[in-house]
Amino acid sequence: MAANSAEAQKRPQFGTRFLTDPRQVFQHNAWDNVEWSAEQEQAAQKKVQENCQPLPAEKQEEFDNRANEYWNDFYTIHENRFFKDRHWLFTEFPELAPQQKPPQDAEANLLNVEDVPSTHNDTEFPGASASYRILEVGCGVGNTVFPILKTNNDPGLFVYCCDFSSTAVDLVKLNPEYDPSCCHAFVHDMSDASAEYPIPDHSLDVIVLIFVLSALHPQKMQNSINRLARLLKPGGVLLLRDYGRYDMAQLRFKKGRCLSENFYVRGDGTRVYFFTQDELHDLFSSAGLEKVQNLVDRRLQVNRGKQLTMYRVWVQCKYRKVLVPP
């Protein structure tokens, strides 16, 4: 496992296997940073338009009301059988790896957390004595959390993780690598902006959102991001990787699966939205965060046995909470 982590840390961001000769497409399982032609983009737009008739309002309301049930069923069925630990995280998001202490003058620019009114009556909370705090929202069965805990040996590290599904959180806590002395897993509905986190505002260094924001109803996204932004320390970062517009998964949806524009329901009842870079920028900047990174990762995946090509589109973002003015 340590060897895999070391290999992941050496891997260049997004990979560097580029398809320069289309005749070689089936020589490898995947190609990086694949550019789309204008014709390909138009064909994707047409495909989405053909299947964009939204379901009736009462049906949409049913999927919204039963979202928790659908996600619990999802994790009950799959448990942790096909989930893979995300060791690529440390290449794409080095903020999750062991940190060097910032220089003294940089620390002086940060707002002292003790000076900020806390949302908790008690000064004690899980990880209160930690010097570096990471929260993953939508942790699933822990495929981000456990690689962080295994790779990041910072003694001041504390990792929080939450999920909408109580079944997923139970699976995290049952994992033999779960250690309450450096990790706290809890059930939380991030779409409910009034729900309290077990962490004071202005206390987190990093928040991680990996393929989770897309599961929310689009109308609930802004308030959810606003709430998360309050948890960050000044200078703290929010890291996101999620589905991009015209990803293969979007183009595969048939008629009768569209809930609203670019928002769909899968066969198991779980929902997914497909983002543009501008949409994510608007969400984060409206929450008072400034852009560090906002990139599209276009990848061509290949099934060499069936001679199939599959175009994946993901968006990756880093947004920082602004430092206190001098």
CSV table of C-alpha atoms in Angstrom, one decimal:
chain,number,residue,atom,x,y,z
A,1,MET,CA,0.0,0.0,0.0
A,2,ALA,CA,2.8,2.4,0.8
A,3,ALA,CA,4.4,1.6,-2.6
A,4,ASN,CA,1.1,2.5,-4.3
A,5,SER,CA,1.0,5.8,-2.4
A,6,ALA,CA,4.6,6.7,-3.4
A,7,GLU,CA,3.8,5.9,-7.0
A,8,ALA,CA,0.7,8.1,-6.9
A,9,GLN,CA,2.7,11.0,-5.4
A,10,LYS,CA,5.1,10.8,-8.4
A,11,ARG,CA,2.4,10.7,-11.0
A,12,PRO,CA,2.1,14.0,-12.9
A,13,GLN,CA,-1.2,15.8,-12.4
A,14,PHE,CA,-3.9,14.4,-14.8
A,15,GLY,CA,-1.3,12.0,-16.3
A,16,THR,CA,0.7,12.5,-19.4
A,17,ARG,CA,-0.4,9.8,-21.8
A,18,PHE,CA,-1.5,11.8,-24.8
A,19,LEU,CA,-3.1,10.3,-27.9
A,20,THR,CA,-1.2,11.8,-30.9
A,21,ASP,CA,-2.1,9.1,-33.5
A,22,PRO,CA,-5.8,8.0,-33.5
A,23,ARG,CA,-4.7,4.7,-35.0
A,24,GLN,CA,-3.1,3.9,-31.6
A,25,VAL,CA,-6.2,4.4,-29.6
A,26,PHE,CA,-6.5,0.8,-28.5
A,27,GLN,CA,-2.8,0.5,-27.4
A,28,HIS,CA,-3.7,1.6,-23.9
A,29,ASN,CA,-6.7,1.6,-21.5
A,30,ALA,CA,-6.8,5.4,-21.1
A,31,TRP,CA,-5.6,8.6,-22.7
A,32,ASP,CA,-5.2,11.9,-20.9
A,33,ASN,CA,-6.2,15.5,-21.7
A,34,VAL,CA,-8.2,14.5,-24.8
A,35,GLU,CA,-9.5,17.5,-26.8
A,36,TRP,CA,-13.0,17.3,-28.3
A,37,SER,CA,-13.7,18.3,-31.9
A,38,ALA,CA,-16.5,20.8,-32.6
A,39,GLU,CA,-18.5,18.0,-34.2
A,40,GLN,CA,-18.1,15.8,-31.0
A,41,GLU,CA,-19.3,18.7,-28.8
A,42,GLN,CA,-22.3,19.3,-31.0
A,43,ALA,CA,-23.2,15.6,-31.0
A,44,ALA,CA,-23.1,15.6,-27.2
A,45,GLN,CA,-25.3,18.7,-27.0
A,46,LYS,CA,-27.8,17.0,-29.4
A,47,LYS,CA,-27.9,13.8,-27.3
A,48,VAL,CA,-28.6,15.7,-24.1
A,49,GLN,CA,-31.3,17.8,-25.8
A,50,GLU,CA,-33.1,14.6,-27.0
A,51,ASN,CA,-33.4,13.3,-23.5
A,52,CYS,CA,-34.0,16.4,-21.5
A,53,GLN,CA,-37.8,16.2,-21.0
A,54,PRO,CA,-38.2,16.4,-17.2
A,55,LEU,CA,-40.2,14.0,-15.1
A,56,PRO,CA,-43.5,15.2,-13.5
A,57,ALA,CA,-43.2,17.3,-10.4
A,58,GLU,CA,-44.7,14.6,-8.1
A,59,LYS,CA,-42.2,12.0,-9.3
A,60,GLN,CA,-39.3,14.5,-8.7
A,61,GLU,CA,-40.6,15.2,-5.2
A,62,GLU,CA,-40.6,11.4,-4.5
A,63,PHE,CA,-36.9,11.1,-5.4
A,64,ASP,CA,-36.1,14.1,-3.3
A,65,ASN,CA,-38.0,12.8,-0.2
A,66,ARG,CA,-36.6,9.3,-0.5
A,67,ALA,CA,-33.0,10.3,-1.2
A,68,ASN,CA,-31.7,9.0,2.1
A,69,GLU,CA,-33.4,5.7,1.5
A,70,TYR,CA,-31.9,5.3,-1.9
A,71,TRP,CA,-28.4,6.0,-0.7
A,72,ASN,CA,-28.7,3.6,2.2
A,73,ASP,CA,-29.9,0.9,-0.2
A,74,PHE,CA,-26.9,1.7,-2.5
A,75,TYR,CA,-24.4,1.1,0.3
A,76,THR,CA,-26.3,-1.9,1.7
A,77,ILE,CA,-26.1,-3.6,-1.7
A,78,HIS,CA,-22.5,-2.6,-2.6
A,79,GLU,CA,-20.9,-2.2,0.8
A,80,ASN,CA,-17.2,-1.8,0.0
A,81,ARG,CA,-16.8,-4.4,-2.7
A,82,PHE,CA,-16.1,-2.3,-5.8
A,83,PHE,CA,-14.8,0.9,-4.2
A,84,LYS,CA,-11.1,1.6,-4.7
A,85,ASP,CA,-8.9,3.8,-2.5
A,86,ARG,CA,-8.1,7.1,-4.2
A,87,HIS,CA,-4.4,7.4,-4.1
A,88,TRP,CA,-4.4,9.8,-7.0
A,89,LEU,CA,-5.7,12.4,-4.5
A,90,PHE,CA,-2.2,13.2,-3.2
A,91,THR,CA,-1.1,14.1,-6.7
A,92,GLU,CA,-4.1,16.2,-7.6
A,93,PHE,CA,-4.6,17.6,-4.1
A,94,PRO,CA,-1.2,17.9,-2.2
A,95,GLU,CA,-3.1,19.7,0.5
A,96,LEU,CA,-4.1,16.3,1.8
A,97,ALA,CA,-0.5,15.1,2.2
A,98,PRO,CA,1.7,16.0,5.3
A,99,GLN,CA,2.0,19.7,5.6
A,100,GLN,CA,5.0,21.9,6.3
A,101,LYS,CA,4.2,24.6,8.9
A,102,PRO,CA,3.6,28.0,7.3
A,103,PRO,CA,6.2,30.7,8.0
A,104,GLN,CA,5.5,33.0,11.0
A,105,ASP,CA,4.5,36.0,8.9
A,106,ALA,CA,1.9,33.9,7.0
A,107,GLU,CA,0.4,32.7,10.3
A,108,ALA,CA,0.2,36.3,11.5
A,109,ASN,CA,-2.2,37.1,8.6
A,110,LEU,CA,-4.6,34.4,9.6
A,111,LEU,CA,-7.6,35.2,11.8
A,112,ASN,CA,-7.1,33.7,15.3
A,113,VAL,CA,-9.8,31.0,15.6
A,114,GLU,CA,-10.2,31.9,19.3
A,115,ASP,CA,-11.3,35.4,18.3
A,116,VAL,CA,-14.2,34.1,16.2
A,117,PRO,CA,-17.6,33.4,17.9
A,118,SER,CA,-18.0,29.7,17.9
A,119,THR,CA,-21.2,27.9,16.8
A,120,HIS,CA,-20.7,25.5,19.8
A,121,ASN,CA,-21.3,26.3,23.4
A,122,ASP,CA,-18.5,24.0,24.5
A,123,THR,CA,-14.9,24.8,23.6
A,124,GLU,CA,-14.3,21.0,23.3
A,125,PHE,CA,-15.1,19.2,20.1
A,126,PRO,CA,-13.6,16.2,18.3
A,127,GLY,CA,-10.1,17.1,17.1
A,128,ALA,CA,-10.1,20.3,19.2
A,129,SER,CA,-6.3,19.9,19.9
A,130,ALA,CA,-5.4,19.2,16.3
A,131,SER,CA,-3.2,21.6,14.3
A,132,TYR,CA,-4.5,20.5,10.9
A,133,ARG,CA,-8.1,19.5,10.2
A,134,ILE,CA,-9.6,18.0,7.1
A,135,LEU,CA,-13.3,17.3,6.5
A,136,GLU,CA,-14.6,15.1,3.7
A,137,VAL,CA,-18.3,15.6,2.9
A,138,GLY,CA,-19.9,12.6,1.3
A,139,CYS,CA,-17.2,10.1,2.5
A,140,GLY,CA,-19.0,7.0,1.3
A,141,VAL,CA,-17.2,3.9,2.8
A,142,GLY,CA,-13.9,5.9,3.3
A,143,ASN,CA,-12.0,5.6,0.1
A,144,THR,CA,-10.6,9.1,0.6
A,145,VAL,CA,-10.4,9.1,4.3
A,146,PHE,CA,-8.4,6.0,4.9
A,147,PRO,CA,-5.7,6.8,2.3
A,148,ILE,CA,-5.3,10.2,4.0
A,149,LEU,CA,-4.9,8.6,7.4
A,150,LYS,CA,-2.4,6.0,6.0
A,151,THR,CA,-0.4,8.5,4.0
A,152,ASN,CA,-0.4,11.6,6.1
A,153,ASN,CA,1.6,11.0,9.3
A,154,ASP,CA,1.3,14.5,10.6
A,155,PRO,CA,0.8,14.0,14.4
A,156,GLY,CA,-1.4,17.2,14.5
A,157,LEU,CA,-3.8,15.8,11.8
A,158,PHE,CA,-7.4,15.2,12.5
A,159,VAL,CA,-9.9,14.0,9.8
A,160,TYR,CA,-13.6,14.4,9.9
A,161,CYS,CA,-15.9,12.5,7.5
A,162,CYS,CA,-19.6,12.6,7.0
A,163,ASP,CA,-22.2,11.1,4.7
A,164,PHE,CA,-25.9,11.4,4.1
A,165,SER,CA,-26.1,7.6,4.4
A,166,SER,CA,-26.0,6.1,7.9
A,167,THR,CA,-25.2,2.8,6.3
A,168,ALA,CA,-22.0,4.3,4.7
A,169,VAL,CA,-20.9,5.9,8.0
A,170,ASP,CA,-21.5,2.6,9.8
A,171,LEU,CA,-19.2,0.9,7.3
A,172,VAL,CA,-16.5,3.5,7.9
A,173,LYS,CA,-16.7,3.0,11.6
A,174,LEU,CA,-16.5,-0.8,11.2
A,175,ASN,CA,-13.3,-0.5,9.1
A,176,PRO,CA,-10.4,-1.8,11.2
A,177,GLU,CA,-8.4,1.2,10.2
A,178,TYR,CA,-10.9,3.6,11.8
A,179,ASP,CA,-9.3,5.3,14.8
A,180,PRO,CA,-11.5,7.8,16.8
A,181,SER,CA,-8.3,9.4,18.2
A,182,CYS,CA,-7.6,10.9,14.8
A,183,CYS,CA,-10.9,10.5,12.9
A,184,HIS,CA,-14.5,11.3,13.5
A,185,ALA,CA,-17.2,9.9,11.2
A,186,PHE,CA,-20.8,11.2,11.5
A,187,VAL,CA,-24.1,11.3,9.6
A,188,HIS,CA,-24.9,14.6,8.0
A,189,ASP,CA,-27.2,16.0,5.3
A,190,MET,CA,-25.1,18.7,3.6
A,191,SER,CA,-28.2,19.9,1.7
A,192,ASP,CA,-29.8,21.0,5.0
A,193,ALA,CA,-27.9,24.3,5.5
A,194,SER,CA,-29.5,24.6,9.0
A,195,ALA,CA,-28.0,21.3,10.3
A,196,GLU,CA,-25.1,21.8,12.6
A,197,TYR,CA,-21.7,20.3,12.1
A,198,PRO,CA,-19.8,18.9,15.1
A,199,ILE,CA,-17.0,21.5,14.3
A,200,PRO,CA,-16.9,25.2,15.1
A,201,ASP,CA,-16.9,27.7,12.2
A,202,HIS,CA,-13.5,28.9,11.1
A,203,SER,CA,-11.8,25.7,12.2
A,204,LEU,CA,-11.0,23.6,9.1
A,205,ASP,CA,-7.9,23.8,6.9
A,206,VAL,CA,-9.3,21.6,4.1
A,207,ILE,CA,-12.8,20.5,3.0
A,208,VAL,CA,-13.0,17.7,0.4
A,209,LEU,CA,-15.9,17.2,-2.0
A,210,ILE,CA,-15.3,14.2,-4.3
A,211,PHE,CA,-18.3,13.4,-6.5
A,212,VAL,CA,-20.8,14.5,-3.9
A,213,LEU,CA,-22.0,18.0,-4.8
A,214,SER,CA,-23.5,16.6,-7.9
A,215,ALA,CA,-25.8,14.4,-5.8
A,216,LEU,CA,-27.6,17.5,-4.4
A,217,HIS,CA,-30.6,19.2,-5.9
A,218,PRO,CA,-29.3,22.2,-7.9
A,219,GLN,CA,-31.4,24.6,-5.8
A,220,LYS,CA,-29.8,23.5,-2.6
A,221,MET,CA,-26.2,23.7,-3.8
A,222,GLN,CA,-25.5,27.4,-3.0
A,223,ASN,CA,-26.6,27.3,0.6
A,224,SER,CA,-24.7,24.1,1.1
A,225,ILE,CA,-21.5,25.7,-0.1
A,226,ASN,CA,-22.1,28.9,1.9
A,227,ARG,CA,-22.4,26.7,5.0
A,228,LEU,CA,-19.2,24.8,4.3
A,229,ALA,CA,-17.3,28.1,3.6
A,230,ARG,CA,-18.1,29.2,7.1
A,231,LEU,CA,-16.3,26.2,8.5
A,232,LEU,CA,-13.0,27.0,6.8
A,233,LYS,CA,-10.2,29.0,8.5
A,234,PRO,CA,-9.2,32.1,6.5
A,235,GLY,CA,-6.7,30.6,4.1
A,236,GLY,CA,-8.3,27.2,4.2
A,237,VAL,CA,-9.2,25.5,0.9
A,238,LEU,CA,-12.1,23.7,-0.5
A,239,LEU,CA,-11.2,20.8,-2.9
A,240,LEU,CA,-13.7,19.4,-5.5
A,241,ARG,CA,-13.7,16.8,-8.2
A,242,ASP,CA,-17.0,16.1,-9.8
A,243,TYR,CA,-18.9,15.2,-13.1
A,244,GLY,CA,-18.4,17.6,-16.0
A,245,ARG,CA,-21.0,18.5,-18.7
A,246,TYR,CA,-21.3,15.9,-21.4
A,247,ASP,CA,-19.5,13.2,-19.4
A,248,MET,CA,-20.1,9.7,-20.8
A,249,ALA,CA,-22.5,9.0,-17.8
A,250,GLN,CA,-24.7,12.0,-18.9
A,251,LEU,CA,-24.8,10.9,-22.5
A,252,ARG,CA,-25.9,7.4,-21.5
A,253,PHE,CA,-29.1,8.5,-19.7
A,254,LYS,CA,-32.3,7.5,-21.6
A,255,LYS,CA,-35.5,9.4,-21.8
A,256,GLY,CA,-37.5,9.4,-18.5
A,257,ARG,CA,-34.4,10.0,-16.4
A,258,CYS,CA,-34.1,13.7,-16.5
A,259,LEU,CA,-35.2,15.7,-13.5
A,260,SER,CA,-34.2,19.2,-14.7
A,261,GLU,CA,-31.6,20.6,-17.0
A,262,ASN,CA,-28.4,18.5,-16.6
A,263,PHE,CA,-29.8,16.8,-13.5
A,264,TYR,CA,-30.8,13.1,-13.7
A,265,VAL,CA,-32.0,10.1,-11.6
A,266,ARG,CA,-30.2,6.8,-11.9
A,267,GLY,CA,-31.9,3.4,-12.0
A,268,ASP,CA,-31.2,3.0,-8.3
A,269,GLY,CA,-32.9,6.3,-7.4
A,270,THR,CA,-29.7,8.3,-6.7
A,271,ARG,CA,-29.3,11.6,-8.5
A,272,VAL,CA,-26.5,13.3,-10.3
A,273,TYR,CA,-25.8,16.7,-11.8
A,274,PHE,CA,-23.2,17.5,-14.5
A,275,PHE,CA,-21.3,20.8,-14.0
A,276,THR,CA,-19.6,23.4,-16.2
A,277,GLN,CA,-16.6,25.3,-14.8
A,278,ASP,CA,-18.5,28.5,-14.8
A,279,GLU,CA,-21.3,27.1,-12.7
A,280,LEU,CA,-18.9,25.9,-10.0
A,281,HIS,CA,-17.0,29.1,-10.1
A,282,ASP,CA,-20.2,31.0,-9.4
A,283,LEU,CA,-21.1,28.7,-6.5
A,284,PHE,CA,-17.8,29.1,-4.8
A,285,SER,CA,-17.2,32.8,-5.5
A,286,SER,CA,-20.7,33.6,-4.2
A,287,ALA,CA,-19.7,31.9,-1.0
A,288,GLY,CA,-16.7,34.3,-0.6
A,289,LEU,CA,-14.1,31.9,-1.9
A,290,GLU,CA,-11.4,32.8,-4.4
A,291,LYS,CA,-10.2,30.6,-7.3
A,292,VAL,CA,-6.9,28.8,-7.0
A,293,GLN,CA,-7.8,26.2,-9.7
A,294,ASN,CA,-10.7,25.4,-11.9
A,295,LEU,CA,-9.9,22.8,-14.6
A,296,VAL,CA,-11.6,20.3,-16.9
A,297,ASP,CA,-10.1,16.8,-17.0
A,298,ARG,CA,-11.1,15.1,-20.2
A,299,ARG,CA,-10.1,11.5,-20.4
A,300,LEU,CA,-10.6,8.8,-23.1
A,301,GLN,CA,-11.1,5.4,-21.5
A,302,VAL,CA,-10.8,2.3,-23.8
A,303,ASN,CA,-12.3,-1.2,-23.6
A,304,ARG,CA,-9.7,-3.0,-25.7
A,305,GLY,CA,-11.6,-6.3,-25.6
A,306,LYS,CA,-14.8,-4.8,-27.0
A,307,GLN,CA,-13.0,-2.1,-29.0
A,308,LEU,CA,-15.1,0.7,-27.3
A,309,THR,CA,-14.1,4.3,-26.6
A,310,MET,CA,-15.6,6.2,-23.6
A,311,TYR,CA,-15.1,9.9,-23.1
A,312,ARG,CA,-15.0,11.0,-19.4
A,313,VAL,CA,-15.3,14.6,-18.4
A,314,TRP,CA,-14.5,15.7,-14.8
A,315,VAL,CA,-14.1,19.2,-13.3
A,316,GLN,CA,-11.5,19.8,-10.6
A,317,CYS,CA,-11.5,22.9,-8.4
A,318,LYS,CA,-9.6,24.5,-5.5
A,319,TYR,CA,-11.0,27.6,-3.9
A,320,ARG,CA,-9.5,29.4,-0.9
A,321,LYS,CA,-11.2,31.4,1.8
A,322,VAL,CA,-9.7,34.8,1.7
A,323,LEU,CA,-7.1,35.9,4.3
A,324,VAL,CA,-8.0,38.6,6.7
A,325,PRO,CA,-6.9,42.0,5.3
A,326,PRO,CA,-3.8,43.4,6.9
